[in-house]
PDB file of C-alpha atoms and ligand atoms in Angstrom:
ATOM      1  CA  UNK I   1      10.220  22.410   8.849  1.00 59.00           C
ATOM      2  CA  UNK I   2       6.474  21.533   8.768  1.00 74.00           C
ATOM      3  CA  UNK I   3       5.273  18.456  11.645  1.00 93.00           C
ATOM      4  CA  UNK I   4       4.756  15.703   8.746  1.00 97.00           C
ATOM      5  CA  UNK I   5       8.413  16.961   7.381  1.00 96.00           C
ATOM      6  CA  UNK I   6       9.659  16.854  11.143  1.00 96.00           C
ATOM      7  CA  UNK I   7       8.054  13.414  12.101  1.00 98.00           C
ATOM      8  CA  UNK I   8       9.200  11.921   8.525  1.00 97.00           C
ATOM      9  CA  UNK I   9      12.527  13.142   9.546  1.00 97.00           C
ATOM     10  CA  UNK I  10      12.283  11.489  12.953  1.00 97.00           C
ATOM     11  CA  UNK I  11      11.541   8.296  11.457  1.00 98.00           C
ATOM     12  CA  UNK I  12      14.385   7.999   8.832  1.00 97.00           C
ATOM     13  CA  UNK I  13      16.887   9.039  11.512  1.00 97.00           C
ATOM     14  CA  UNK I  14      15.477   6.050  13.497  1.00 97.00           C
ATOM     15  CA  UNK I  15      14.922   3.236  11.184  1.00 97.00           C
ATOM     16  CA  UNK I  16      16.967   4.291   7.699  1.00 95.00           C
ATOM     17  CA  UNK I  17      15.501   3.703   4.125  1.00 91.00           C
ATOM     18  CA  UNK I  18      13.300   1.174   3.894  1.00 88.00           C
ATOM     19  CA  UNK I  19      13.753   0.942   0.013  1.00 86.00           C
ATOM     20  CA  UNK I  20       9.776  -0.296  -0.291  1.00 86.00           C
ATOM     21  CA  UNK I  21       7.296  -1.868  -2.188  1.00 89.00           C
ATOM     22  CA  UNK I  22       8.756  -5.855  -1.533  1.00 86.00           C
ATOM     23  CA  UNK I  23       7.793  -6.876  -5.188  1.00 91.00           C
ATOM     24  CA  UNK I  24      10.276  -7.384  -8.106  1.00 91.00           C
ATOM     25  CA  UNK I  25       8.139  -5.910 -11.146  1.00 95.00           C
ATOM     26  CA  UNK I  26       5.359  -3.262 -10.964  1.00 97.00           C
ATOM     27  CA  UNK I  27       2.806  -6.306 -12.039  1.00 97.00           C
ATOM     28  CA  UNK I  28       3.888  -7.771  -8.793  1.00 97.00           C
ATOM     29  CA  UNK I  29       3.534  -4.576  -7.071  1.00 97.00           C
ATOM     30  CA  UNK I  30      -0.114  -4.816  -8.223  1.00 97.00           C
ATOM     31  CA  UNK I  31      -0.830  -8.262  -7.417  1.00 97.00           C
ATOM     32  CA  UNK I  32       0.454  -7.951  -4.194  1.00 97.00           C
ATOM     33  CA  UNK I  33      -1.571  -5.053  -3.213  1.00 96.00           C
ATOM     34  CA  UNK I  34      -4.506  -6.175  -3.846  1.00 97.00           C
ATOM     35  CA  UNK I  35      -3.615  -9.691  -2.403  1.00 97.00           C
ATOM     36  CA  UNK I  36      -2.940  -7.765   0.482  1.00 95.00           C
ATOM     37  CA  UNK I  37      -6.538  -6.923   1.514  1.00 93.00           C
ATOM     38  CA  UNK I  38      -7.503  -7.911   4.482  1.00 91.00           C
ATOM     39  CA  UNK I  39      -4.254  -9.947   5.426  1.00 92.00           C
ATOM     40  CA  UNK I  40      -1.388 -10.047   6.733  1.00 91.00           C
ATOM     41  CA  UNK I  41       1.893  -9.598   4.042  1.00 92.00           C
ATOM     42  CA  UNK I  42       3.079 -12.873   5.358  1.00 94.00           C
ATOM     43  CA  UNK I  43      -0.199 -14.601   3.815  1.00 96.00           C
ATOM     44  CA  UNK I  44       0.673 -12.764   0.687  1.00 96.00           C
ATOM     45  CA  UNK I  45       4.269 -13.774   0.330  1.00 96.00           C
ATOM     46  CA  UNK I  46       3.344 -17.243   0.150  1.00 97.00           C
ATOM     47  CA  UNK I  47       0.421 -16.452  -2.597  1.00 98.00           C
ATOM     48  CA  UNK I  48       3.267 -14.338  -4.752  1.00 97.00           C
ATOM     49  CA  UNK I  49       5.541 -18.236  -4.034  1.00 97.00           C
ATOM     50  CA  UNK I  50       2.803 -19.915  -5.568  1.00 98.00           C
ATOM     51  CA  UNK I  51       2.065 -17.923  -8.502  1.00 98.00           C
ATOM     52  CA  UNK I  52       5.856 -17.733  -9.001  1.00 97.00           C
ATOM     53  CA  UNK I  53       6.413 -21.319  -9.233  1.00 96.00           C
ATOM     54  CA  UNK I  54       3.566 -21.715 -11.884  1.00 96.00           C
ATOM     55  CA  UNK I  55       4.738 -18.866 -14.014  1.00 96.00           C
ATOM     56  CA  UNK I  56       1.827 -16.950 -12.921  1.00 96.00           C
ATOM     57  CA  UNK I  57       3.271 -13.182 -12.814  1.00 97.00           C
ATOM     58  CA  UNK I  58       2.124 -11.793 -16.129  1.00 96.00           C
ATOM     59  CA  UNK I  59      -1.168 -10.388 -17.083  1.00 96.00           C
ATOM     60  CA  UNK I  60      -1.182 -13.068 -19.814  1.00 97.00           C
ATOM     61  CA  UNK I  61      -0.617 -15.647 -17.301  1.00 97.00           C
ATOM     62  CA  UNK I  62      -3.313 -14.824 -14.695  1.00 97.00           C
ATOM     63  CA  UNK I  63      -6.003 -14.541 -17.799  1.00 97.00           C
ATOM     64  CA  UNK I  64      -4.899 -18.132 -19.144  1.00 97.00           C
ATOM     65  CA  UNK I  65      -5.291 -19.622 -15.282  1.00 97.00           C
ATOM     66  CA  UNK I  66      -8.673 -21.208 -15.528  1.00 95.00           C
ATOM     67  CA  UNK I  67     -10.715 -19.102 -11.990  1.00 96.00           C
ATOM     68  CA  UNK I  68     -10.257 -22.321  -9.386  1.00 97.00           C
ATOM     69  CA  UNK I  69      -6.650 -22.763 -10.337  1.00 97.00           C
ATOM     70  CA  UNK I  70      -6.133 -18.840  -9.718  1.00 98.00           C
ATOM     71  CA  UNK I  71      -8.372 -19.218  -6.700  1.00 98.00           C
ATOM     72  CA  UNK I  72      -6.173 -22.277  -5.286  1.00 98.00           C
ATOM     73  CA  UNK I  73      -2.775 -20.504  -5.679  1.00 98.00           C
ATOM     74  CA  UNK I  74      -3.717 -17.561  -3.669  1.00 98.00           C
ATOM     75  CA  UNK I  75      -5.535 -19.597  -0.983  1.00 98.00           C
ATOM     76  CA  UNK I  76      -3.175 -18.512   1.422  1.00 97.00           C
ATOM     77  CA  UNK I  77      -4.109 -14.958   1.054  1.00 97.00           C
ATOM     78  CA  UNK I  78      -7.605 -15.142   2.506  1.00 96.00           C
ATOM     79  CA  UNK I  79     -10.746 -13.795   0.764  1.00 97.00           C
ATOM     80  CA  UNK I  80      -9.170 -15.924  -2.536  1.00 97.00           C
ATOM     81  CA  UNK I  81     -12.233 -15.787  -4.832  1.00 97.00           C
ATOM     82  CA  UNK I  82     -13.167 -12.622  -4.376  1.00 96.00           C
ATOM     83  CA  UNK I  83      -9.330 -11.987  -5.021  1.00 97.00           C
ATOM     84  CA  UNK I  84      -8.987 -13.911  -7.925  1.00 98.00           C
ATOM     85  CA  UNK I  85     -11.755 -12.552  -9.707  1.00 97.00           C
ATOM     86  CA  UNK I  86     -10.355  -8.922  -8.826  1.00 96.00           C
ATOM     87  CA  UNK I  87      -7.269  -9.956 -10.512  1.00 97.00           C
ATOM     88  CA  UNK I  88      -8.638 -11.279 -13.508  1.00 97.00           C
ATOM     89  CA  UNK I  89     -10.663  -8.242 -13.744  1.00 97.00           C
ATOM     90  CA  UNK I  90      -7.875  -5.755 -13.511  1.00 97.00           C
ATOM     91  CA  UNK I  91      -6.378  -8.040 -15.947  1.00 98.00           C
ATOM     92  CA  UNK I  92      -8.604  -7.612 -18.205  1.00 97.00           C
ATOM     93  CA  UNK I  93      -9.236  -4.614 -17.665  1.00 97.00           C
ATOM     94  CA  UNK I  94      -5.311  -3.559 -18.682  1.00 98.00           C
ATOM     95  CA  UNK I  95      -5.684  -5.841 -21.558  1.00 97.00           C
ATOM     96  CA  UNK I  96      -8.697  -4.366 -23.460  1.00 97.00           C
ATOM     97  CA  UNK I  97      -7.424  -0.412 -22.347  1.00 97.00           C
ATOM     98  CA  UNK I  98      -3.929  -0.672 -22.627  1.00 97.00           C
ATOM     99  CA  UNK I  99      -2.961  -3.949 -24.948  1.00 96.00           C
ATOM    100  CA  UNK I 100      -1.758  -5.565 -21.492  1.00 96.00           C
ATOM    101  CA  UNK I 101       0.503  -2.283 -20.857  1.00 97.00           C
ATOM    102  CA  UNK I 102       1.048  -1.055 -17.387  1.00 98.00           C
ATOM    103  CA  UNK I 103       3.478   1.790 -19.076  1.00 97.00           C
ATOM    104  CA  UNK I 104       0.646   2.722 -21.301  1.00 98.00           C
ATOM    105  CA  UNK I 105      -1.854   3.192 -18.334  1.00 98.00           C
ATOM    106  CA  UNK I 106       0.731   4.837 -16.142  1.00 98.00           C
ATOM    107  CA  UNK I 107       1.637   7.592 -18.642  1.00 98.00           C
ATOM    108  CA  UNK I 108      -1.695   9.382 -18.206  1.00 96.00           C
ATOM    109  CA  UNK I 109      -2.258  12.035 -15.467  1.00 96.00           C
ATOM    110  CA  UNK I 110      -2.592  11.011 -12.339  1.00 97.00           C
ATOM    111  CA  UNK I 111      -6.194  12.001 -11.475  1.00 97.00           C
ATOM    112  CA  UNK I 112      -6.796   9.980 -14.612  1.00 97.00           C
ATOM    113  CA  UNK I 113      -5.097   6.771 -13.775  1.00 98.00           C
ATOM    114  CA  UNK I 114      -6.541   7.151  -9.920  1.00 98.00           C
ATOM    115  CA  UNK I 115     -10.480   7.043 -11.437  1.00 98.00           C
ATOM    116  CA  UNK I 116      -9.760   4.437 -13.379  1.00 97.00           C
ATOM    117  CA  UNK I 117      -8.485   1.994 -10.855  1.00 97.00           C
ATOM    118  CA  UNK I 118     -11.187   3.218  -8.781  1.00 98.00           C
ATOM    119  CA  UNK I 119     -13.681   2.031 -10.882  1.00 97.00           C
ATOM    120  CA  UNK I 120     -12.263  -1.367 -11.004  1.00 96.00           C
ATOM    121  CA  UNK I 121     -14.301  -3.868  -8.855  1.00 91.00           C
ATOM    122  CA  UNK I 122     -12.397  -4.881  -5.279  1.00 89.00           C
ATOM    123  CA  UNK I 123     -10.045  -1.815  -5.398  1.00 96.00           C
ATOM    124  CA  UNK I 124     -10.750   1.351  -3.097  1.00 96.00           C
ATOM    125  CA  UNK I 125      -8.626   3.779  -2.420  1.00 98.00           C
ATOM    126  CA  UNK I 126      -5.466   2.191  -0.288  1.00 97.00           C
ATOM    127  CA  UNK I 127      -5.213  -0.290  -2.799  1.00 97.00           C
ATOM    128  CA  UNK I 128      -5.541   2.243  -5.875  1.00 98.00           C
ATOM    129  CA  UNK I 129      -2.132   4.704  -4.235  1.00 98.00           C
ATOM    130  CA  UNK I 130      -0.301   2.062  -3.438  1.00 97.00           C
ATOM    131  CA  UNK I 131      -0.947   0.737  -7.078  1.00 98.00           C
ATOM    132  CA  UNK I 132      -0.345   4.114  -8.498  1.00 98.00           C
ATOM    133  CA  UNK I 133       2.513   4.572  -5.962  1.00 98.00           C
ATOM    134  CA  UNK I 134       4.633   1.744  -5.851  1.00 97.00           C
ATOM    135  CA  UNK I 135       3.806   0.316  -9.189  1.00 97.00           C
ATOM    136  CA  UNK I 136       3.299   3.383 -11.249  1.00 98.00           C
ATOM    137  CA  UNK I 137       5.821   5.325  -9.363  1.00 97.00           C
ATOM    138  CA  UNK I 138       3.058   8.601  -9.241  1.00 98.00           C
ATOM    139  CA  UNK I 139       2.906  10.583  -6.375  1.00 98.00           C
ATOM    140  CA  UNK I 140      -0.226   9.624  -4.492  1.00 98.00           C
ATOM    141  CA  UNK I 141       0.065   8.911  -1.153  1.00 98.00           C
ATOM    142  CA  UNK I 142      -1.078   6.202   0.509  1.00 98.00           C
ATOM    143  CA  UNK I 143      -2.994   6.168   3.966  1.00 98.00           C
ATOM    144  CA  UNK I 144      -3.766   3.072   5.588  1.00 96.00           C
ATOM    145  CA  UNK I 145      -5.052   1.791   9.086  1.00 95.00           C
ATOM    146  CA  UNK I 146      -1.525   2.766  10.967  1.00 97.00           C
ATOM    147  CA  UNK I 147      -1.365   6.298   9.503  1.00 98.00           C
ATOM    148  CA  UNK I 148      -4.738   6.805  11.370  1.00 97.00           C
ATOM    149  CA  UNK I 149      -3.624   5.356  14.092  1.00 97.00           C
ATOM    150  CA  UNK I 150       0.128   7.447  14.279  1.00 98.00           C
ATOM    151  CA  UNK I 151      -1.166  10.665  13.499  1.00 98.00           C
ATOM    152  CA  UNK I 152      -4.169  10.464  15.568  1.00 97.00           C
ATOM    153  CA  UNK I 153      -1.638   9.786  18.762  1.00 97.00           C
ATOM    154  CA  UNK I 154       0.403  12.534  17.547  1.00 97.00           C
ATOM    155  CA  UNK I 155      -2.446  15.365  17.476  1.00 96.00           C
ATOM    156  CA  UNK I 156      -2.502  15.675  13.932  1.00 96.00           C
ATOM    157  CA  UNK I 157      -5.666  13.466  13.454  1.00 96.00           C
ATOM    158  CA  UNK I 158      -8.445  13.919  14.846  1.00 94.00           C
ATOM    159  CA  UNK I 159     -10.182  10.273  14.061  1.00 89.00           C
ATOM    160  CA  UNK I 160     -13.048  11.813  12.298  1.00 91.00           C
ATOM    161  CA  UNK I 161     -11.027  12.481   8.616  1.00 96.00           C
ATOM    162  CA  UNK I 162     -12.227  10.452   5.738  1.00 97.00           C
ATOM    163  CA  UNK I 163      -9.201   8.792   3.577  1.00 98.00           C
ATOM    164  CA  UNK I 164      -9.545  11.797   0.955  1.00 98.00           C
ATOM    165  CA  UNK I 165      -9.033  14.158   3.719  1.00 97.00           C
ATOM    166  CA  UNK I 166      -5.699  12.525   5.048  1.00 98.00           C
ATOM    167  CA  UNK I 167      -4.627  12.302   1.775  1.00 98.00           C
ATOM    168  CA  UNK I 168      -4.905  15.827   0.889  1.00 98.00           C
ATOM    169  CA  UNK I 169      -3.553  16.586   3.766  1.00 97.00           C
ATOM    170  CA  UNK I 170      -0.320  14.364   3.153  1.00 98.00           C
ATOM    171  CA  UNK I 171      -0.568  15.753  -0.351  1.00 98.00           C
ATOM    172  CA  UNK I 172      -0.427  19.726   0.527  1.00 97.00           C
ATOM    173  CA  UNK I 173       2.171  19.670   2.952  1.00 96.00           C
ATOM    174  CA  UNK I 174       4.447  17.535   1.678  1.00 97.00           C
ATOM    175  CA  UNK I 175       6.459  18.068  -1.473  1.00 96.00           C
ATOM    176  CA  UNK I 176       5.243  15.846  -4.527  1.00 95.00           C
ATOM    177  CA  UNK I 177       8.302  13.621  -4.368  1.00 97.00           C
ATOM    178  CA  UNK I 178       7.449   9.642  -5.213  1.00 97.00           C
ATOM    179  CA  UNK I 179      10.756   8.714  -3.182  1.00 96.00           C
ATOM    180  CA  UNK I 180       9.434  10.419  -0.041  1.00 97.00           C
ATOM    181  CA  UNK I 181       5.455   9.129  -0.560  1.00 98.00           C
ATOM    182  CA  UNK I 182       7.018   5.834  -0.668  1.00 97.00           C
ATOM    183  CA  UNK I 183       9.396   5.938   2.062  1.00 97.00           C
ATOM    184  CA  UNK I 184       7.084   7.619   4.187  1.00 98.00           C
ATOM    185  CA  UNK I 185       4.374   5.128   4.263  1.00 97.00           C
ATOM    186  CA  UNK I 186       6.597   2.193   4.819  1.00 97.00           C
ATOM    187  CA  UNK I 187       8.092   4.549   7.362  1.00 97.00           C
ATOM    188  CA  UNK I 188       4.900   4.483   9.157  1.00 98.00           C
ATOM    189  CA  UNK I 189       3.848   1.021   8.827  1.00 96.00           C
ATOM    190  CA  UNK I 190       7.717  -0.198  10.495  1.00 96.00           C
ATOM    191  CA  UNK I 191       7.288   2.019  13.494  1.00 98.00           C
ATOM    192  CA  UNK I 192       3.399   0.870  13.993  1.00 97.00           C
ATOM    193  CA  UNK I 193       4.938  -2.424  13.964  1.00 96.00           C
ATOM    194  CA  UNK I 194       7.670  -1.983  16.402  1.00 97.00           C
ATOM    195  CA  UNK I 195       6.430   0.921  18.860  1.00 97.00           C
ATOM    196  CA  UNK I 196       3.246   2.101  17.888  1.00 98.00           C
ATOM    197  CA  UNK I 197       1.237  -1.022  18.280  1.00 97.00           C
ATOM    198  CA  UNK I 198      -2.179  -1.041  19.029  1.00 96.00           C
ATOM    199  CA  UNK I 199      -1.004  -1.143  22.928  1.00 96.00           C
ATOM    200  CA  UNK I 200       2.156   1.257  22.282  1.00 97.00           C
ATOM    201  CA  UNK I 201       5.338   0.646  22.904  1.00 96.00           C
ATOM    202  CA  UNK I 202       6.608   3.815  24.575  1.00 97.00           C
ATOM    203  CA  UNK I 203       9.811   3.690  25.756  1.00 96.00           C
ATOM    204  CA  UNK I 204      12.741   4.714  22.708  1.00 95.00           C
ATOM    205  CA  UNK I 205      10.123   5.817  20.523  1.00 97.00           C
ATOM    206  CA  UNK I 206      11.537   8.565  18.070  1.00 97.00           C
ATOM    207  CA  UNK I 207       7.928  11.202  18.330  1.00 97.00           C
ATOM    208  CA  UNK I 208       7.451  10.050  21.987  1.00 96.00           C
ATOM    209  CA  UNK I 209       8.609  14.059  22.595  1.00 95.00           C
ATOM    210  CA  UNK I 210       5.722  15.267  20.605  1.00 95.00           C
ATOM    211  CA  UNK I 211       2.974  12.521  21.357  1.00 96.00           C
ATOM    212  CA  UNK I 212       0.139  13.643  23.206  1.00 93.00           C
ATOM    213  CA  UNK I 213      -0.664   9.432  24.009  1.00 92.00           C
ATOM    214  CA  UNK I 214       2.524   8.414  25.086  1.00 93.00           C
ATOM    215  CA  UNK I 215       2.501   5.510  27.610  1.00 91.00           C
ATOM    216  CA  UNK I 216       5.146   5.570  30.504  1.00 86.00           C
ATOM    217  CA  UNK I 217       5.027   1.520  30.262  1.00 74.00           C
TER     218      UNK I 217
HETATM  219  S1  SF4 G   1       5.089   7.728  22.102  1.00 70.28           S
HETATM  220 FE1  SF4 G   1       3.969   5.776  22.047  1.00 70.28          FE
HETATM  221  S2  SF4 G   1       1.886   6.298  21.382  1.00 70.28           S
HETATM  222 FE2  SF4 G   1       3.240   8.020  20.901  1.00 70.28          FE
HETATM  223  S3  SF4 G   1       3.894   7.704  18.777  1.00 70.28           S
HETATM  224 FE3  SF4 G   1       5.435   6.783  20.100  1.00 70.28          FE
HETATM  225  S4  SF4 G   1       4.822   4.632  20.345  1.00 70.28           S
HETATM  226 FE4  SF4 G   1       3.051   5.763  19.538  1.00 70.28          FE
END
């Protein structure tokens, strides 16, 4: 078994399936990743309430919300006019390419889809995989802060990869399997949360046998 297969391993044993994205539709999926810039998920929940309420979960929806009653709905999420613009756009966006259908865009290649998002004003490339990920259910995994952070304590980063390079090397040595992407990076972001904080958490961690930063706390 390859490290990322071992540690992946590791964490299921520990914390079971995590059964991720929180959303209810792959629209939601996308709102709520690019809500999620910059925030914490808490922040966004209460944005996702909001729009809820007001109907506001549609692509036909968020284009009929005039910009300041977008803008006061996702208030809680932080950064809210820069995010409601980047929602309208991707709105848009999927309206003029795709006659307001997320099946349409996702049936193209991957590669395809990924530029395209990435073109899109306000979405770089965490936001794009989890997008494609989560929403479009295509393989492209997603690397974020605490990936960095895991893989650097466990000797498999350096620190001085750029996001393509993690992602490649997620991508080559792990089999192209959407379930596993997506388990995997919630995987990650649960034990950064509960042992691997910024100041670790040592003691019962599942790697803590194969970390070369473990803390004897
Ligand atoms: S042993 Fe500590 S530093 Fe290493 S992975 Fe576990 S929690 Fe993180």
């Amino acid at each position: 078994m390859n490290n990322l297969l071992d540690i992946y391993q590791r964490l299921t044993n520990h914390y079971g399936t995590r059964n991720w994205w929180p959303a209810e539709t792959p629209f939601e999926v996308i709102v709520g990743a690019i809500l999620t810039q910059n925030t914490n998920w808490k922040n966004v929940e209460t944005a996702i309430f909001n729009l809820r309420q007001k109907n506001a979960l549609t692509t036909d929806a968020i284009l009929q919300l005039d910009l300041e009653t977008l803008e006061q709905l996702i208030r809680p999420s932080g950064f809210f006019r820069q995010k409601a613009q980047r929602l309208q756009l991707f709105c848009l966006y999927l309206q003029d390419h795709y006659a307001g259908s997320l099946d349409a865009l996702f049936a193209q290649k991957l590669d395809l889809v990924r530029d395209e998002l990435l073109r899109l004003k306000g979405i770089g490339p965490e936001t794009a995989d989890a997008i494609l990920l989560y929403a479009g259910r295509l393989p492209s995994f997603v690397v974020d802060a605490y990936t960095n952070r895991l893989f650097g304590r466990l000797g498999i980063l350096s620190g001085d990869e750029k996001y393509a390079d993690v992602r490649d090397l997620f991508m080559s040595q792990l089999p192209k399997d959407i379930q596993l992407y997506s388990e995997y990076h919630a995987l990650i972001i649960n034990h950064c949360k509960q042992f691997c904080r910024k100041k670790p958490l040592c003691p019962g961690c599942p790697c803590a046998d194969i970390c070369l930063e473990k803390q004897p706390n």
